[in-house]
């Protein structure tokens, strides 16, 4: 598409040297000349719809009027942007645009942030000669977040392009013809899409409006602060808009952050948890058989005394800490510093409890092959391979990046999944395997790949891991176990080796898998053969950072091994709790009852614990059991930093004042420390950050001042080690299990597009979009079970039952259902038995 | 610099008539008595239904109320239209135009998509009665009323008016609207021109 020749052109007398593939508009931006371009967006394909960017181009002695946004630069052309003729033309075009655009600026939400307004001021066009015709279409409010106003649309086509090219939805398009053209859904059916709000980000006028903003103010009244989204691990930069101390809305900026202005529904609309009614505002202590509000000094004293007493009476092993992965690096560091300095080493996160080896030991086991990848490297990939990854639902912004690379470089996409996950544009090859047979499939792919010689494969000696498992592995068995035909595997292998340098995405299904470490190792080997890379998606915004800070019983900050600790403890934390061995439990910013497997068991175990200290922003099932409850600030009310999937450390900024008397964890830890006799001399969050940069080698040089508006990629030491092949065991999870005939359907539990973690359920907007837990069932299964779309169903496993809403769609193949989690009313994780690897359920009408 | 002194003759030479003192004193008292008499008679004449005779500005407040001219700028009020809701659309222009920044608006949205001010606070202790808000308002939703009573308080917090306190029925403001339309739109422009007519679709 682009050739790298540098070309020199003249714009209004100044010479500009620019890349050959660019357009004249880009050259104007480079030269610092403003051109009113209403349909121009550098991340979209050119449309040339508004004609406002007309310029005179003189080449070979002839002058012609061209559109700057569509005209490629050529050597030696002379561009004039501000001649009398051009000014006149622009003015006439603006006159026509305004003839069909109602001048409702005072009551328009976009006023102050409107490209048309700017352009009209630029060309000095007031009310034109043409009488204004109003269309008088009603405002369309058919969904909880996006309002559409056909009257204001100027047909720039940006929303159609972004919905199609970047979001892959194609939910809106041009309808009707001529003057009555409108951008919307066919036949004006209600909008059904991802509700990402990309259309309202690109809309130059107020045709698309944020319904959650509710006309609270105008663009010029908002104070904007760029911070990091507190949901998933991509680490998008969001711009918070605040009016008079109250949070109004979130916008995005194309120029800041990793996300290039793209956001998903959670990031853009899921911010109203900040001012939710369910926020905890006062510290509370359990006394007189109920929780009562108290002062900070009281709660700190009670908690500190209890921890001291427990350590004295039962020893430090009787205290445990469960931390969330949504806390900042500073919080995690002070938390582990305080508890380690009083001798408590039992620091856990829910993800580490589920999969002890994968998260905390990742650098030890994988070294240089650790599944971290700079997002910029996506553009140099040869192909994309989604393995057990539903990118467009789990990490929509990563899916956006992939789509942009696929559009620009025509890169093929391969998908292997146990469900028919959707991804637009369509993949080249797809493999539908049986859940549990991932290692077999990956080994079979590698076996096939050795048929297709590749120079980079020669160095690898031991592709199939530990020698004991190799003999049982051959193509027919692998095909049989994974339920994929040999030809399909062969096609996939051929495609992958032909395209070269794949980037393998491992999603939530792999992350939560019982054999995830083996699968990641196998996928890493496969990528290594082909010269590609692996990305494993962590679940929460700071999953990487919390592990870097050493919230793990086996590792200190920077993955230093703790001495005298078993890597795989024989008995896990909740069983210990159930036996009454844990006397005091500190739960920091998470809710294990809703967000951990087998929640009922967790609840029973936690009620055996004498003293639970809960640090939480919201009232949850855990805070109900707690003896002391500390109210926490959310990420929008404090400073700090998050580390995303690529190991990029990014700053979060205080946007509004803390609600009530809530405080961040590092402050609480500091005061708790002084009550426990451990002095931590931090005056602000920056002091903690400075100490992190001293203590954690990967974060050397990290300080809040250094990365004020940018970011810094952590330099993990292990990343510079040599590459080697990884050992993994090929094992089907179903081999060890006895499949119960009573429960024939395999259930996969994951996050839906609109809910992630504890925050989203407190957001009114996201609850409006997706109010309740849903079960996705294939049409064939639904026919057999005589169920219809929208039915109320009961999902039963041998462990429990939940009520849910049935959705019939093609995503689920025969014998597989997908259940969304995170709903505390009907927690899908309560269905899981802690000893089983595969969840088997039945579905019946309730 | 040398100081220059100008001598002022303070010993004004009085005429004989002035030096006699008594006649001048009587002249002065006559003026006083004339005013007294005219006021007294004027009040009496008005009581019996005669012509209003007084030529003085003093008003016997609070028994008597002054009649303010139509262009008088009193307390700014929000106009409540006939259907009982405010005309304001929370566009924020008055907020932007207000020189002492006394207005603060938080907008809201009605179920049909219309804008309205969710909260409209006007700090009367800051207001300078300039009338810019009224001039800038595209909807005639805020006007300076003829309300001038009870604007002073002993406590400033009582002078912060909320939306409820600011609402004022539209029918009582007709005269003010006429003045405004004359002043800012000069009658002929306010008449609906054919260009401004709305045309329904198809």
PDB file of N, CA and C in Angstrom, chain B residues 46-113:
ATOM      1  N   UNK B  46     -55.617  64.029  46.496  1.00  0.00           N
ATOM      2  CA  UNK B  46     -55.631  62.659  46.002  1.00  0.00           C
ATOM      3  C   UNK B  46     -56.642  61.821  46.771  1.00  0.00           C
ATOM      4  N   UNK B  47     -56.723  62.100  48.064  1.00  0.00           N
ATOM      5  CA  UNK B  47     -57.652  61.344  48.917  1.00  0.00           C
ATOM      6  C   UNK B  47     -59.082  61.551  48.455  1.00  0.00           C
ATOM      7  N   UNK B  48     -59.405  62.823  48.073  1.00  0.00           N
ATOM      8  CA  UNK B  48     -60.790  63.100  47.673  1.00  0.00           C
ATOM      9  C   UNK B  48     -61.013  62.854  46.184  1.00  0.00           C
ATOM     10  N   UNK B  49     -60.052  62.285  45.472  1.00  0.00           N
ATOM     11  CA  UNK B  49     -60.255  61.888  44.086  1.00  0.00           C
ATOM     12  C   UNK B  49     -59.838  62.951  43.090  1.00  0.00           C
ATOM     13  N   UNK B  50     -59.110  63.939  43.563  1.00  0.00           N
ATOM     14  CA  UNK B  50     -58.656  64.983  42.668  1.00  0.00           C
ATOM     15  C   UNK B  50     -57.428  64.563  41.879  1.00  0.00           C
ATOM     16  N   UNK B  51     -56.890  65.502  41.143  1.00  0.00           N
ATOM     17  CA  UNK B  51     -55.721  65.226  40.324  1.00  0.00           C
ATOM     18  C   UNK B  51     -54.500  64.997  41.220  1.00  0.00           C
ATOM     19  N   UNK B  52     -53.674  64.041  40.775  1.00  0.00           N
ATOM     20  CA  UNK B  52     -52.471  63.779  41.545  1.00  0.00           C
ATOM     21  C   UNK B  52     -51.569  64.993  41.429  1.00  0.00           C
ATOM     22  N   UNK B  53     -51.240  65.601  42.530  1.00  0.00           N
ATOM     23  CA  UNK B  53     -50.605  66.900  42.476  1.00  0.00           C
ATOM     24  C   UNK B  53     -49.130  66.856  42.818  1.00  0.00           C
ATOM     25  N   UNK B  54     -48.681  65.733  43.392  1.00  0.00           N
ATOM     26  CA  UNK B  54     -47.316  65.732  43.912  1.00  0.00           C
ATOM     27  C   UNK B  54     -46.294  65.709  42.790  1.00  0.00           C
ATOM     28  N   UNK B  55     -45.180  66.380  42.960  1.00  0.00           N
ATOM     29  CA  UNK B  55     -44.122  66.355  41.956  1.00  0.00           C
ATOM     30  C   UNK B  55     -42.843  65.781  42.533  1.00  0.00           C
ATOM     31  N   UNK B  56     -42.934  65.126  43.667  1.00  0.00           N
ATOM     32  CA  UNK B  56     -41.715  64.633  44.300  1.00  0.00           C
ATOM     33  C   UNK B  56     -41.603  63.121  44.151  1.00  0.00           C
ATOM     34  N   UNK B  57     -40.336  62.635  44.314  1.00  0.00           N
ATOM     35  CA  UNK B  57     -40.076  61.224  44.045  1.00  0.00           C
ATOM     36  C   UNK B  57     -40.279  60.348  45.267  1.00  0.00           C
ATOM     37  N   UNK B  58     -40.257  60.874  46.411  1.00  0.00           N
ATOM     38  CA  UNK B  58     -40.329  60.070  47.617  1.00  0.00           C
ATOM     39  C   UNK B  58     -41.610  59.257  47.663  1.00  0.00           C
ATOM     40  N   UNK B  59     -41.457  57.980  47.947  1.00  0.00           N
ATOM     41  CA  UNK B  59     -42.601  57.088  48.009  1.00  0.00           C
ATOM     42  C   UNK B  59     -42.754  56.649  49.441  1.00  0.00           C
ATOM     43  N   UNK B  60     -43.994  56.590  49.896  1.00  0.00           N
ATOM     44  CA  UNK B  60     -44.206  56.208  51.289  1.00  0.00           C
ATOM     45  C   UNK B  60     -44.202  54.698  51.431  1.00  0.00           C
ATOM     46  N   UNK B  61     -42.994  54.095  51.185  1.00  0.00           N
ATOM     47  CA  UNK B  61     -42.823  52.662  51.294  1.00  0.00           C
ATOM     48  C   UNK B  61     -42.848  52.298  52.759  1.00  0.00           C
ATOM     49  N   UNK B  62     -43.420  51.242  53.236  1.00  0.00           N
ATOM     50  CA  UNK B  62     -44.067  50.180  52.454  1.00  0.00           C
ATOM     51  C   UNK B  62     -45.561  50.382  52.239  1.00  0.00           C
ATOM     52  N   UNK B  63     -46.139  51.509  52.773  1.00  0.00           N
ATOM     53  CA  UNK B  63     -47.566  51.703  52.519  1.00  0.00           C
ATOM     54  C   UNK B  63     -47.833  51.890  51.040  1.00  0.00           C
ATOM     55  N   UNK B  64     -46.883  52.528  50.389  1.00  0.00           N
ATOM     56  CA  UNK B  64     -47.050  52.810  48.965  1.00  0.00           C
ATOM     57  C   UNK B  64     -45.955  52.125  48.176  1.00  0.00           C
ATOM     58  N   UNK B  65     -46.285  51.509  47.042  1.00  0.00           N
ATOM     59  CA  UNK B  65     -45.290  50.791  46.252  1.00  0.00           C
ATOM     60  C   UNK B  65     -44.906  51.612  45.024  1.00  0.00           C
ATOM     61  N   UNK B  66     -43.650  51.635  44.676  1.00  0.00           N
ATOM     62  CA  UNK B  66     -43.270  52.359  43.466  1.00  0.00           C
ATOM     63  C   UNK B  66     -43.737  51.616  42.221  1.00  0.00           C
ATOM     64  N   UNK B  67     -44.020  52.368  41.177  1.00  0.00           N
ATOM     65  CA  UNK B  67     -44.363  51.739  39.901  1.00  0.00           C
ATOM     66  C   UNK B  67     -43.096  51.750  39.050  1.00  0.00           C
ATOM     67  N   UNK B  68     -42.577  50.543  38.751  1.00  0.00           N
ATOM     68  CA  UNK B  68     -41.296  50.500  38.040  1.00  0.00           C
ATOM     69  C   UNK B  68     -41.567  50.521  36.544  1.00  0.00           C
ATOM     70  N   UNK B  69     -40.662  51.118  35.779  1.00  0.00           N
ATOM     71  CA  UNK B  69     -40.854  51.146  34.326  1.00  0.00           C
ATOM     72  C   UNK B  69     -40.713  49.752  33.704  1.00  0.00           C
ATOM     73  N   UNK B  70     -41.220  49.560  32.479  1.00  0.00           N
ATOM     74  CA  UNK B  70     -41.215  48.230  31.867  1.00  0.00           C
ATOM     75  C   UNK B  70     -39.803  47.707  31.620  1.00  0.00           C
ATOM     76  N   UNK B  71     -38.865  48.611  31.413  1.00  0.00           N
ATOM     77  CA  UNK B  71     -37.510  48.147  31.120  1.00  0.00           C
ATOM     78  C   UNK B  71     -36.687  47.915  32.376  1.00  0.00           C
ATOM     79  N   UNK B  72     -37.349  47.979  33.538  1.00  0.00           N
ATOM     80  CA  UNK B  72     -36.631  47.805  34.801  1.00  0.00           C
ATOM     81  C   UNK B  72     -36.115  46.376  34.926  1.00  0.00           C
ATOM     82  N   UNK B  73     -34.855  46.221  35.390  1.00  0.00           N
ATOM     83  CA  UNK B  73     -34.294  44.882  35.528  1.00  0.00           C
ATOM     84  C   UNK B  73     -34.309  44.461  36.991  1.00  0.00           C
ATOM     85  N   UNK B  74     -35.289  43.619  37.328  1.00  0.00           N
ATOM     86  CA  UNK B  74     -35.380  43.109  38.692  1.00  0.00           C
ATOM     87  C   UNK B  74     -34.740  41.743  38.800  1.00  0.00           C
ATOM     88  N   UNK B  75     -35.277  40.971  39.696  1.00  0.00           N
ATOM     89  CA  UNK B  75     -34.702  39.641  39.941  1.00  0.00           C
ATOM     90  C   UNK B  75     -34.854  38.758  38.693  1.00  0.00           C
ATOM     91  N   UNK B  76     -33.776  38.103  38.224  1.00  0.00           N
ATOM     92  CA  UNK B  76     -33.921  37.199  37.082  1.00  0.00           C
ATOM     93  C   UNK B  76     -34.779  35.990  37.462  1.00  0.00           C
ATOM     94  N   UNK B  77     -35.687  35.599  36.581  1.00  0.00           N
ATOM     95  CA  UNK B  77     -36.556  34.450  36.868  1.00  0.00           C
ATOM     96  C   UNK B  77     -36.565  33.497  35.681  1.00  0.00           C
ATOM     97  N   UNK B  78     -36.888  32.242  35.963  1.00  0.00           N
ATOM     98  CA  UNK B  78     -37.060  31.251  34.905  1.00  0.00           C
ATOM     99  C   UNK B  78     -38.528  31.220  34.523  1.00  0.00           C
ATOM    100  N   UNK B  79     -38.790  31.212  33.233  1.00  0.00           N
ATOM    101  CA  UNK B  79     -40.164  31.294  32.766  1.00  0.00           C
ATOM    102  C   UNK B  79     -40.810  29.912  32.795  1.00  0.00           C
ATOM    103  N   UNK B  80     -41.955  29.851  33.443  1.00  0.00           N
ATOM    104  CA  UNK B  80     -42.717  28.599  33.441  1.00  0.00           C
ATOM    105  C   UNK B  80     -43.822  28.741  32.408  1.00  0.00           C
ATOM    106  N   UNK B  81     -43.821  27.861  31.431  1.00  0.00           N
ATOM    107  CA  UNK B  81     -44.793  28.005  30.345  1.00  0.00           C
ATOM    108  C   UNK B  81     -46.161  27.490  30.770  1.00  0.00           C
ATOM    109  N   UNK B  82     -47.117  27.553  29.836  1.00  0.00           N
ATOM    110  CA  UNK B  82     -48.503  27.259  30.204  1.00  0.00           C
ATOM    111  C   UNK B  82     -48.687  25.823  30.662  1.00  0.00           C
ATOM    112  N   UNK B  83     -47.880  24.900  30.079  1.00  0.00           N
ATOM    113  CA  UNK B  83     -48.051  23.509  30.475  1.00  0.00           C
ATOM    114  C   UNK B  83     -47.323  23.159  31.777  1.00  0.00           C
ATOM    115  N   UNK B  84     -46.858  24.166  32.457  1.00  0.00           N
ATOM    116  CA  UNK B  84     -46.346  23.933  33.802  1.00  0.00           C
ATOM    117  C   UNK B  84     -44.886  23.565  33.906  1.00  0.00           C
ATOM    118  N   UNK B  85     -44.180  23.466  32.762  1.00  0.00           N
ATOM    119  CA  UNK B  85     -42.755  23.149  32.842  1.00  0.00           C
ATOM    120  C   UNK B  85     -41.937  24.332  32.348  1.00  0.00           C
ATOM    121  N   UNK B  86     -40.696  24.368  32.762  1.00  0.00           N
ATOM    122  CA  UNK B  86     -39.851  25.495  32.409  1.00  0.00           C
ATOM    123  C   UNK B  86     -39.524  25.478  30.915  1.00  0.00           C
ATOM    124  N   UNK B  87     -39.333  26.687  30.356  1.00  0.00           N
ATOM    125  CA  UNK B  87     -38.983  26.790  28.943  1.00  0.00           C
ATOM    126  C   UNK B  87     -37.500  26.506  28.712  1.00  0.00           C
ATOM    127  N   UNK B  88     -36.719  26.582  29.763  1.00  0.00           N
ATOM    128  CA  UNK B  88     -35.262  26.471  29.650  1.00  0.00           C
ATOM    129  C   UNK B  88     -34.873  25.118  29.060  1.00  0.00           C
ATOM    130  N   UNK B  89     -33.870  25.126  28.169  1.00  0.00           N
ATOM    131  CA  UNK B  89     -33.386  23.889  27.577  1.00  0.00           C
ATOM    132  C   UNK B  89     -31.952  23.574  28.027  1.00  0.00           C
ATOM    133  N   UNK B  90     -31.495  24.245  29.053  1.00  0.00           N
ATOM    134  CA  UNK B  90     -30.169  23.991  29.634  1.00  0.00           C
ATOM    135  C   UNK B  90     -29.056  24.098  28.609  1.00  0.00           C
ATOM    136  N   UNK B  91     -29.129  25.112  27.739  1.00  0.00           N
ATOM    137  CA  UNK B  91     -28.074  25.248  26.737  1.00  0.00           C
ATOM    138  C   UNK B  91     -26.807  25.830  27.339  1.00  0.00           C
ATOM    139  N   UNK B  92     -26.934  26.493  28.473  1.00  0.00           N
ATOM    140  CA  UNK B  92     -25.737  26.961  29.166  1.00  0.00           C
ATOM    141  C   UNK B  92     -25.203  28.280  28.660  1.00  0.00           C
ATOM    142  N   UNK B  93     -25.951  28.962  27.773  1.00  0.00           N
ATOM    143  CA  UNK B  93     -25.448  30.231  27.249  1.00  0.00           C
ATOM    144  C   UNK B  93     -25.445  31.305  28.331  1.00  0.00           C
ATOM    145  N   UNK B  94     -26.487  31.305  29.194  1.00  0.00           N
ATOM    146  CA  UNK B  94     -26.530  32.300  30.257  1.00  0.00           C
ATOM    147  C   UNK B  94     -25.373  32.083  31.232  1.00  0.00           C
ATOM    148  N   UNK B  95     -25.087  30.789  31.449  1.00  0.00           N
ATOM    149  CA  UNK B  95     -23.977  30.444  32.334  1.00  0.00           C
ATOM    150  C   UNK B  95     -22.667  30.996  31.778  1.00  0.00           C
ATOM    151  N   UNK B  96     -22.536  30.879  30.440  1.00  0.00           N
ATOM    152  CA  UNK B  96     -21.310  31.354  29.808  1.00  0.00           C
ATOM    153  C   UNK B  96     -21.262  32.873  29.768  1.00  0.00           C
ATOM    154  N   UNK B  97     -22.442  33.514  29.590  1.00  0.00           N
ATOM    155  CA  UNK B  97     -22.451  34.962  29.417  1.00  0.00           C
ATOM    156  C   UNK B  97     -22.364  35.714  30.733  1.00  0.00           C
ATOM    157  N   UNK B  98     -22.753  35.079  31.825  1.00  0.00           N
ATOM    158  CA  UNK B  98     -22.876  35.757  33.115  1.00  0.00           C
ATOM    159  C   UNK B  98     -21.531  36.330  33.579  1.00  0.00           C
ATOM    160  N   UNK B  99     -21.408  37.664  33.710  1.00  0.00           N
ATOM    161  CA  UNK B  99     -20.105  38.232  34.110  1.00  0.00           C
ATOM    162  C   UNK B  99     -19.650  37.819  35.513  1.00  0.00           C
ATOM    163  N   UNK B 100     -20.532  37.805  36.539  1.00  0.00           N
ATOM    164  CA  UNK B 100     -20.031  37.377  37.853  1.00  0.00           C
ATOM    165  C   UNK B 100     -20.155  35.867  38.095  1.00  0.00           C
ATOM    166  N   UNK B 101     -20.440  35.081  37.053  1.00  0.00           N
ATOM    167  CA  UNK B 101     -20.550  33.627  37.163  1.00  0.00           C
ATOM    168  C   UNK B 101     -21.520  33.197  38.255  1.00  0.00           C
ATOM    169  N   UNK B 102     -22.711  33.761  38.245  1.00  0.00           N
ATOM    170  CA  UNK B 102     -23.613  33.419  39.333  1.00  0.00           C
ATOM    171  C   UNK B 102     -24.558  32.281  38.977  1.00  0.00           C
ATOM    172  N   UNK B 103     -24.596  31.881  37.683  1.00  0.00           N
ATOM    173  CA  UNK B 103     -25.524  30.818  37.277  1.00  0.00           C
ATOM    174  C   UNK B 103     -24.766  29.505  37.164  1.00  0.00           C
ATOM    175  N   UNK B 104     -25.352  28.423  37.653  1.00  0.00           N
ATOM    176  CA  UNK B 104     -24.766  27.116  37.363  1.00  0.00           C
ATOM    177  C   UNK B 104     -25.890  26.132  37.070  1.00  0.00           C
ATOM    178  N   UNK B 105     -25.721  25.428  35.933  1.00  0.00           N
ATOM    179  CA  UNK B 105     -26.781  24.562  35.426  1.00  0.00           C
ATOM    180  C   UNK B 105     -26.242  23.146  35.317  1.00  0.00           C
ATOM    181  N   UNK B 106     -27.049  22.175  35.698  1.00  0.00           N
ATOM    182  CA  UNK B 106     -26.764  20.793  35.336  1.00  0.00           C
ATOM    183  C   UNK B 106     -27.966  20.307  34.541  1.00  0.00           C
ATOM    184  N   UNK B 107     -27.703  19.900  33.312  1.00  0.00           N
ATOM    185  CA  UNK B 107     -28.782  19.551  32.399  1.00  0.00           C
ATOM    186  C   UNK B 107     -29.349  18.180  32.674  1.00  0.00           C
ATOM    187  N   UNK B 108     -30.448  17.903  32.010  1.00  0.00           N
ATOM    188  CA  UNK B 108     -31.062  16.589  32.106  1.00  0.00           C
ATOM    189  C   UNK B 108     -31.805  16.299  30.831  1.00  0.00           C
ATOM    190  N   UNK B 109     -32.323  15.086  30.715  1.00  0.00           N
ATOM    191  CA  UNK B 109     -33.015  14.702  29.491  1.00  0.00           C
ATOM    192  C   UNK B 109     -34.371  14.115  29.834  1.00  0.00           C
ATOM    193  N   UNK B 110     -35.400  14.634  29.179  1.00  0.00           N
ATOM    194  CA  UNK B 110     -36.735  14.073  29.383  1.00  0.00           C
ATOM    195  C   UNK B 110     -36.861  12.790  28.581  1.00  0.00           C
ATOM    196  N   UNK B 111     -37.834  11.936  28.918  1.00  0.00           N
ATOM    197  CA  UNK B 111     -37.972  10.674  28.181  1.00  0.00           C
ATOM    198  C   UNK B 111     -38.133  10.840  26.679  1.00  0.00           C
ATOM    199  N   UNK B 112     -38.697  11.977  26.230  1.00  0.00           N
ATOM    200  CA  UNK B 112     -38.853  12.180  24.786  1.00  0.00           C
ATOM    201  C   UNK B 112     -37.613  12.772  24.137  1.00  0.00           C
ATOM    202  N   UNK B 113     -36.544  12.925  24.903  1.00  0.00           N
ATOM    203  CA  UNK B 113     -35.293  13.415  24.327  1.00  0.00           C
ATOM    204  C   UNK B 113     -35.082  14.899  24.462  1.00  0.00           C
TER     205      UNK B 113
END
